[in-house]
PDB file of C-alpha atoms in Angstrom:
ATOM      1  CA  UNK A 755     -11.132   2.868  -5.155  1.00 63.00           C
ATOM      2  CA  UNK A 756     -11.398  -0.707  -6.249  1.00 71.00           C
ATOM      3  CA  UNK A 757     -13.188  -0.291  -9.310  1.00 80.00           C
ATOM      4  CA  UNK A 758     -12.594   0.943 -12.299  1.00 84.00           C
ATOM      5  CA  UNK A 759     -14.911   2.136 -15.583  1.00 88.00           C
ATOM      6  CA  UNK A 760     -14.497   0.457 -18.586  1.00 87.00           C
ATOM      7  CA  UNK A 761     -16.687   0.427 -21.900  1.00 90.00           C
ATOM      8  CA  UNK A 762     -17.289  -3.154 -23.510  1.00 87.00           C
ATOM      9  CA  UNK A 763     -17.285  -3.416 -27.364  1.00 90.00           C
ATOM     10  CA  UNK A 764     -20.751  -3.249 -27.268  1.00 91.00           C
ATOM     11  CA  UNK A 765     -21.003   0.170 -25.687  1.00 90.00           C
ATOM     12  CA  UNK A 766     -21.948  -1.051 -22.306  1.00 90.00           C
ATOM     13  CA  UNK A 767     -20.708   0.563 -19.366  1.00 90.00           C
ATOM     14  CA  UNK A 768     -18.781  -1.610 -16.681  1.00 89.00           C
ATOM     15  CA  UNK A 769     -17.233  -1.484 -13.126  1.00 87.00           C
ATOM     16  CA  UNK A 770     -14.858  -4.465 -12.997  1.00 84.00           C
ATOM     17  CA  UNK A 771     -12.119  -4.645 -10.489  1.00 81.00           C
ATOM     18  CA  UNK A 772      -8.973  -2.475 -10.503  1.00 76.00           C
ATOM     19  CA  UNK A 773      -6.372  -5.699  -9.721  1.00 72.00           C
ATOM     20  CA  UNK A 774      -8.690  -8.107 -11.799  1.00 75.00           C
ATOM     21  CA  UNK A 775      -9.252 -10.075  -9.605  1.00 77.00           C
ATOM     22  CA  UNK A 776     -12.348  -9.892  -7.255  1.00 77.00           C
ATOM     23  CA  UNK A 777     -10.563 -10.694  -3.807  1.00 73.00           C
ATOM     24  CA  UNK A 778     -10.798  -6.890  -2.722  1.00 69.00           C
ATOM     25  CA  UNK A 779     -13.906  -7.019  -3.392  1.00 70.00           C
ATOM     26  CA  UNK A 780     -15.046 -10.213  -1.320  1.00 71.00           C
ATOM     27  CA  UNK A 781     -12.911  -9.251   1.336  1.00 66.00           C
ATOM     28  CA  UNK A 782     -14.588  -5.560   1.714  1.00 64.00           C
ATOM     29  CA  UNK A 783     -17.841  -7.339   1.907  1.00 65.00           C
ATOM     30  CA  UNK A 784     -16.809 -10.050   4.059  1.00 63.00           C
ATOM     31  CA  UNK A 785     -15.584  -7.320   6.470  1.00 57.00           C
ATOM     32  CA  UNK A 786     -17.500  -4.664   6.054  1.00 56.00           C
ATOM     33  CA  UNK A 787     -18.999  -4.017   9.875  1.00 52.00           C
ATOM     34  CA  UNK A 788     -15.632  -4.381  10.901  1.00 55.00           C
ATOM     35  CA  UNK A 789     -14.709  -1.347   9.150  1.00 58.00           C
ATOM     36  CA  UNK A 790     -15.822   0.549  12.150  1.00 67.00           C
ATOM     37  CA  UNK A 791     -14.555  -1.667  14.738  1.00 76.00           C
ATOM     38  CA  UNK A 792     -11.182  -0.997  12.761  1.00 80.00           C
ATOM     39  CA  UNK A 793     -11.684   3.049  12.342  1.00 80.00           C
ATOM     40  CA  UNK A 794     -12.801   2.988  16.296  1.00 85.00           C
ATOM     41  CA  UNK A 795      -9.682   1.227  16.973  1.00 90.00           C
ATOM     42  CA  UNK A 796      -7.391   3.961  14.931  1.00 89.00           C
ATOM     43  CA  UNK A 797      -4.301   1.925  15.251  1.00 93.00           C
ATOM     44  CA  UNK A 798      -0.958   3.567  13.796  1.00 96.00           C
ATOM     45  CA  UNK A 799       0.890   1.114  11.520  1.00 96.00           C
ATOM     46  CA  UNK A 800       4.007   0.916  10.096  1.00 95.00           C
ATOM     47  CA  UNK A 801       5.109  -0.780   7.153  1.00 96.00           C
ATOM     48  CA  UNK A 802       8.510  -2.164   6.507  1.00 95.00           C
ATOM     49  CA  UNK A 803       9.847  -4.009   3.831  1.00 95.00           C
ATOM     50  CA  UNK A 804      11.611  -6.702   4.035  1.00 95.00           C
ATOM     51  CA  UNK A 805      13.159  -7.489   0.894  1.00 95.00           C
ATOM     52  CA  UNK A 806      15.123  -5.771  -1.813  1.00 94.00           C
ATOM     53  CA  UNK A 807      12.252  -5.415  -3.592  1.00 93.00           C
ATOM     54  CA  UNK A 808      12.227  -1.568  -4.521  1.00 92.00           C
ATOM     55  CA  UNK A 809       8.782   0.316  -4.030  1.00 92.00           C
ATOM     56  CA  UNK A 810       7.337  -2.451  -1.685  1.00 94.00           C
ATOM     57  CA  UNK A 811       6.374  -1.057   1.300  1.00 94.00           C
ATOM     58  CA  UNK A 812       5.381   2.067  -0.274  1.00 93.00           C
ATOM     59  CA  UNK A 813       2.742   0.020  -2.723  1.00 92.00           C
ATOM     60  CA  UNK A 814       2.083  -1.991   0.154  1.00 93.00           C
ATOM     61  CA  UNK A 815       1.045   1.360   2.504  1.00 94.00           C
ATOM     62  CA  UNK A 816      -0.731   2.750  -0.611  1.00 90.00           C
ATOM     63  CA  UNK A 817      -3.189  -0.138  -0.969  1.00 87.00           C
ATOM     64  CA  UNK A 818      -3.766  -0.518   3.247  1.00 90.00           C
ATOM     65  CA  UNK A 819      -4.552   3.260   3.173  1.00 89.00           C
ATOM     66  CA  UNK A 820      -7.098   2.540   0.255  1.00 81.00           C
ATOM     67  CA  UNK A 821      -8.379  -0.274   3.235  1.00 81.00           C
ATOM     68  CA  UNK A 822      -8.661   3.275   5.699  1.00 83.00           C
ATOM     69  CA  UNK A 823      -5.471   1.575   7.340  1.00 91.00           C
ATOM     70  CA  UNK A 824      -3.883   4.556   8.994  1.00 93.00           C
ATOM     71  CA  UNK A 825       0.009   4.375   8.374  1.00 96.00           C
ATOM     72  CA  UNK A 826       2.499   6.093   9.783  1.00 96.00           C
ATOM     73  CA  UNK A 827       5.524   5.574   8.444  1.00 94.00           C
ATOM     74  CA  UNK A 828       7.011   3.115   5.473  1.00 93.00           C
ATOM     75  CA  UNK A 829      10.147   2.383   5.068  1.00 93.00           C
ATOM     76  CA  UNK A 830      12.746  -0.591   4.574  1.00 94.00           C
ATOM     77  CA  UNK A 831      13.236  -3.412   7.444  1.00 93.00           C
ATOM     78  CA  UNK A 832      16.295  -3.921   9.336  1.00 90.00           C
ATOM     79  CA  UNK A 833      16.996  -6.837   7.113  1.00 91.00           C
ATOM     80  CA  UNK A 834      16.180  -7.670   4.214  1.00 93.00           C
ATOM     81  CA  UNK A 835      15.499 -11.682   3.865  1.00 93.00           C
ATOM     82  CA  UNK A 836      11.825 -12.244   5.220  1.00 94.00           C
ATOM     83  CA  UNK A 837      10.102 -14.707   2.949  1.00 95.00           C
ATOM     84  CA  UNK A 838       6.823 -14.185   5.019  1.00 95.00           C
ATOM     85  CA  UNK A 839       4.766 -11.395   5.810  1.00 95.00           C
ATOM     86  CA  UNK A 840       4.847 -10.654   9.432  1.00 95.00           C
ATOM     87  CA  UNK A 841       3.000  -8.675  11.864  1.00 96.00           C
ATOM     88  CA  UNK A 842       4.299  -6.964  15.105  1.00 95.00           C
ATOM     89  CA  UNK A 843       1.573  -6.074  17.792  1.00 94.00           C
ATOM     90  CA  UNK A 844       2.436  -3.593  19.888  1.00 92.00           C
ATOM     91  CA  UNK A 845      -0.677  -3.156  21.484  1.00 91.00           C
ATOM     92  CA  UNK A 846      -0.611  -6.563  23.166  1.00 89.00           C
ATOM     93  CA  UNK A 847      -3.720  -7.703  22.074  1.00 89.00           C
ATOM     94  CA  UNK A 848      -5.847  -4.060  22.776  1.00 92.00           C
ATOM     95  CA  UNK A 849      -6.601  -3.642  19.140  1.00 93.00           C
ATOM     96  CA  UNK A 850      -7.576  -6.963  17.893  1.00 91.00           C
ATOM     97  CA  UNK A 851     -10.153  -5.920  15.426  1.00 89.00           C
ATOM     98  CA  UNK A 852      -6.918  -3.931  12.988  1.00 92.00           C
ATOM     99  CA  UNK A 853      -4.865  -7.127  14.006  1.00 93.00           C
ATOM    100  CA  UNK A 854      -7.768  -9.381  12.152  1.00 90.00           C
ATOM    101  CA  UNK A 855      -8.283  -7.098   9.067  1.00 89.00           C
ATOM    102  CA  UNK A 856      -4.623  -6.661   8.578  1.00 92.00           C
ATOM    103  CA  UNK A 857      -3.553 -10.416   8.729  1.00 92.00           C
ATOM    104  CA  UNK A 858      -6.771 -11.095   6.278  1.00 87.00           C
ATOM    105  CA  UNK A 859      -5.839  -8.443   4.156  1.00 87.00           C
ATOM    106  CA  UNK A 860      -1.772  -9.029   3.650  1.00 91.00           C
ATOM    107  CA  UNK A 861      -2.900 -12.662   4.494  1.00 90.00           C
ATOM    108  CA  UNK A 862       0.460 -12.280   6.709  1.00 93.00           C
ATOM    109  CA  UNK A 863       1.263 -14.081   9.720  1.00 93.00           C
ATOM    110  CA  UNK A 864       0.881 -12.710  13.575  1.00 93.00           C
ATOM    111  CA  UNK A 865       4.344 -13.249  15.353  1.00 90.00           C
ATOM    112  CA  UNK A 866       3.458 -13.680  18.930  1.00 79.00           C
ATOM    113  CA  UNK A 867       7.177 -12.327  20.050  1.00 82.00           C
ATOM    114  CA  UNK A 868       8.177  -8.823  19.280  1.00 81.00           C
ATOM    115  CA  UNK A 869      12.113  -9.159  18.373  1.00 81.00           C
ATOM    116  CA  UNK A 870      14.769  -6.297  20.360  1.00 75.00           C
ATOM    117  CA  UNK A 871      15.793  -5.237  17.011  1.00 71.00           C
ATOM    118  CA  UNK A 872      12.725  -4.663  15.304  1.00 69.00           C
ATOM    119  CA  UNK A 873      12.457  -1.060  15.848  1.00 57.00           C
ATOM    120  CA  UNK A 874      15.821  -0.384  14.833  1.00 57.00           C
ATOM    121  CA  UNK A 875      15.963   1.037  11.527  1.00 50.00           C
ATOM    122  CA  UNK A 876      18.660   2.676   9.219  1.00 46.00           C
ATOM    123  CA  UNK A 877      17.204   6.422  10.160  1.00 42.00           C
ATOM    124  CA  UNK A 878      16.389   7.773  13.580  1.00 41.00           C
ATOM    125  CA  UNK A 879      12.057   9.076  12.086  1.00 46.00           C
ATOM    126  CA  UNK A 880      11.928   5.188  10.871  1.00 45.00           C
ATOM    127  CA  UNK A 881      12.881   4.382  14.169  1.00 45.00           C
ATOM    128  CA  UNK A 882      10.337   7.114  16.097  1.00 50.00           C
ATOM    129  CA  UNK A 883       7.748   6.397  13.814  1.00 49.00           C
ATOM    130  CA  UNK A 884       7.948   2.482  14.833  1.00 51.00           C
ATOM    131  CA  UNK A 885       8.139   3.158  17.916  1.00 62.00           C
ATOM    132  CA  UNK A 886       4.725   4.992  18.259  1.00 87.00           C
ATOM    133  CA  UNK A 887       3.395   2.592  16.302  1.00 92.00           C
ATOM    134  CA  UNK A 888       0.529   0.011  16.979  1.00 94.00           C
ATOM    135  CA  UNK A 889       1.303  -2.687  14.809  1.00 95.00           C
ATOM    136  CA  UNK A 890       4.902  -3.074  12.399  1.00 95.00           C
ATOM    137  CA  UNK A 891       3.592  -5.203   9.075  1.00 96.00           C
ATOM    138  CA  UNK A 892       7.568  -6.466   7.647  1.00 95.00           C
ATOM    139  CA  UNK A 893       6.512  -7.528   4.347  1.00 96.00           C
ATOM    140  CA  UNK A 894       8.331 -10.769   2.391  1.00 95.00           C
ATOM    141  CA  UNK A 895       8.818 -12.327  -0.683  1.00 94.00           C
ATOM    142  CA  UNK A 896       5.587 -13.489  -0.503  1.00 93.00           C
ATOM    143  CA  UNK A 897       3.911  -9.960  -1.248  1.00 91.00           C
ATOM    144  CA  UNK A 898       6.892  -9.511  -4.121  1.00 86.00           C
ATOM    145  CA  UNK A 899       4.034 -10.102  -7.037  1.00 80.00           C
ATOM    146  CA  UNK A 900       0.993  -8.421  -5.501  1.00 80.00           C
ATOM    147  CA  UNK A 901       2.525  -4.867  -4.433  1.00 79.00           C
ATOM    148  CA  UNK A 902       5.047  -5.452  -7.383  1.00 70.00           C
ATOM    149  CA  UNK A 903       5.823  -1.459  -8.809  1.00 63.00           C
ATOM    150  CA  UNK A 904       4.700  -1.044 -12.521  1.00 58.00           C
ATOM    151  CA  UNK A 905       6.787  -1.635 -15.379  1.00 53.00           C
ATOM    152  CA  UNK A 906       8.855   1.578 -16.563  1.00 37.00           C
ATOM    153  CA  UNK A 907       7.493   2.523 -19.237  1.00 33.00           C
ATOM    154  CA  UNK A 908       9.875   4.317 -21.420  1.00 38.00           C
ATOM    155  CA  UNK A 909       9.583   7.552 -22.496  1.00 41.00           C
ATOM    156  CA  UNK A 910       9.111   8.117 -26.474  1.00 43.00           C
ATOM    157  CA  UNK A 911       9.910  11.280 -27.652  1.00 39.00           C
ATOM    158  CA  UNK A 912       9.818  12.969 -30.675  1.00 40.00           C
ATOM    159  CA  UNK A 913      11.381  16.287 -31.796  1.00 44.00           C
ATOM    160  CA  UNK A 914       8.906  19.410 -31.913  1.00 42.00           C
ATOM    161  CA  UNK A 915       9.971  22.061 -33.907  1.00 39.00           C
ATOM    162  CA  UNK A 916       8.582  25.611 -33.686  1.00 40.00           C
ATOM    163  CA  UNK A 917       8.786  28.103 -36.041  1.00 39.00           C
ATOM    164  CA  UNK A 918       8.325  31.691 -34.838  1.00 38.00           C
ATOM    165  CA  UNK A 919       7.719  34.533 -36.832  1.00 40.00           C
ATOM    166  CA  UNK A 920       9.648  37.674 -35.957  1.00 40.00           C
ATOM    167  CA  UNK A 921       7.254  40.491 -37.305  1.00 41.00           C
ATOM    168  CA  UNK A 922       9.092  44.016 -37.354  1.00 41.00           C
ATOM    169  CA  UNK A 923       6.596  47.233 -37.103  1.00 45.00           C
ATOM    170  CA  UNK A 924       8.134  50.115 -38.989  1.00 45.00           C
ATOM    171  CA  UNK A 925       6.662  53.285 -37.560  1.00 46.00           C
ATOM    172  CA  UNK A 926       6.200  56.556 -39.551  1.00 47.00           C
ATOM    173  CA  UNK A 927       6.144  60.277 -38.445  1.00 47.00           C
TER     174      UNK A 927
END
């Protein structure tokens, strides 16, 4: 999932890197036999966002999932003006391998207090699915360009016109 084909002018076939960038890539390697230190682990995560920023916890869940993250829920943060990415353990330190891969991977900071409001959300499943949670990523500004939604593209259409034929069968006895 973090390569893509593509065919050079030349006719050469290619794998080059879905972001275009090759830090996926380095970090997979970097960490790949803690991929099933992480899996053993099976922490629950939930993503909040924590900005305005439409779309951003969902793109943000999307690409962790890609990691084999397993998220629970997504939704939005109780408020919206974190300009760092922040991670809640829950676990107090029993899942430290998920803890590692997830601050590497959002490059987000560990806050070593959980706050009382954090699990309060604006709906009661946000709220359940945080609390059976292992670790609560609230994403900031800083993740506003990576996990950014795509441009709309706008929709061009053009008028089809049909032309039926109505055929009448005259019958004879």
């Amino acid at each position: 999932n973090l390569l893509v084909a593509n065919i050079t002018q030349e006719g050469g076939y290619m794998l080059l890197p879905k972001d275009g960038t090759y830090e996926n890539l380095q970090r997979l390697f970097k960490n790949i036999f803690n991929t099933g230190k992480i899996k053993e682990e099976s922490a629950k995560i939930a993503v909040q966002n924590g900005t305005p920023i439409n779309g951003l916890a969902h793109n943000a869940a999307s690409y962790l999932e890609k990691l084999d993250y397993q998220i629970i829920s997504r939704g939005n943060a109780v408020t919206q003006d974190h300009q760092q990415t922040l991670i809640y353990d829950l676990t107090n330190g029993q899942k430290k391998n998920t803890l590692a891969g997830l601050a590497e991977a959002l490059q987000a900071d560990i806050a070593l207090e959980v706050p009382a409001d954090l699990l309060k959300t604006g709906t009661t499943t946000a709220a359940d699915n945080a609390t059976q949670a292992d670790f609560v990523v609230i994403l900031g500004f800083d993740q506003a360009e990576r996990f950014k939604m795509p441009e709309e593209q706008t929709a061009t259409t053009s008028p089809i016109t049909a032309t039926s034929t109505l055929e009448t069968a005259t019958t004879t006895n």
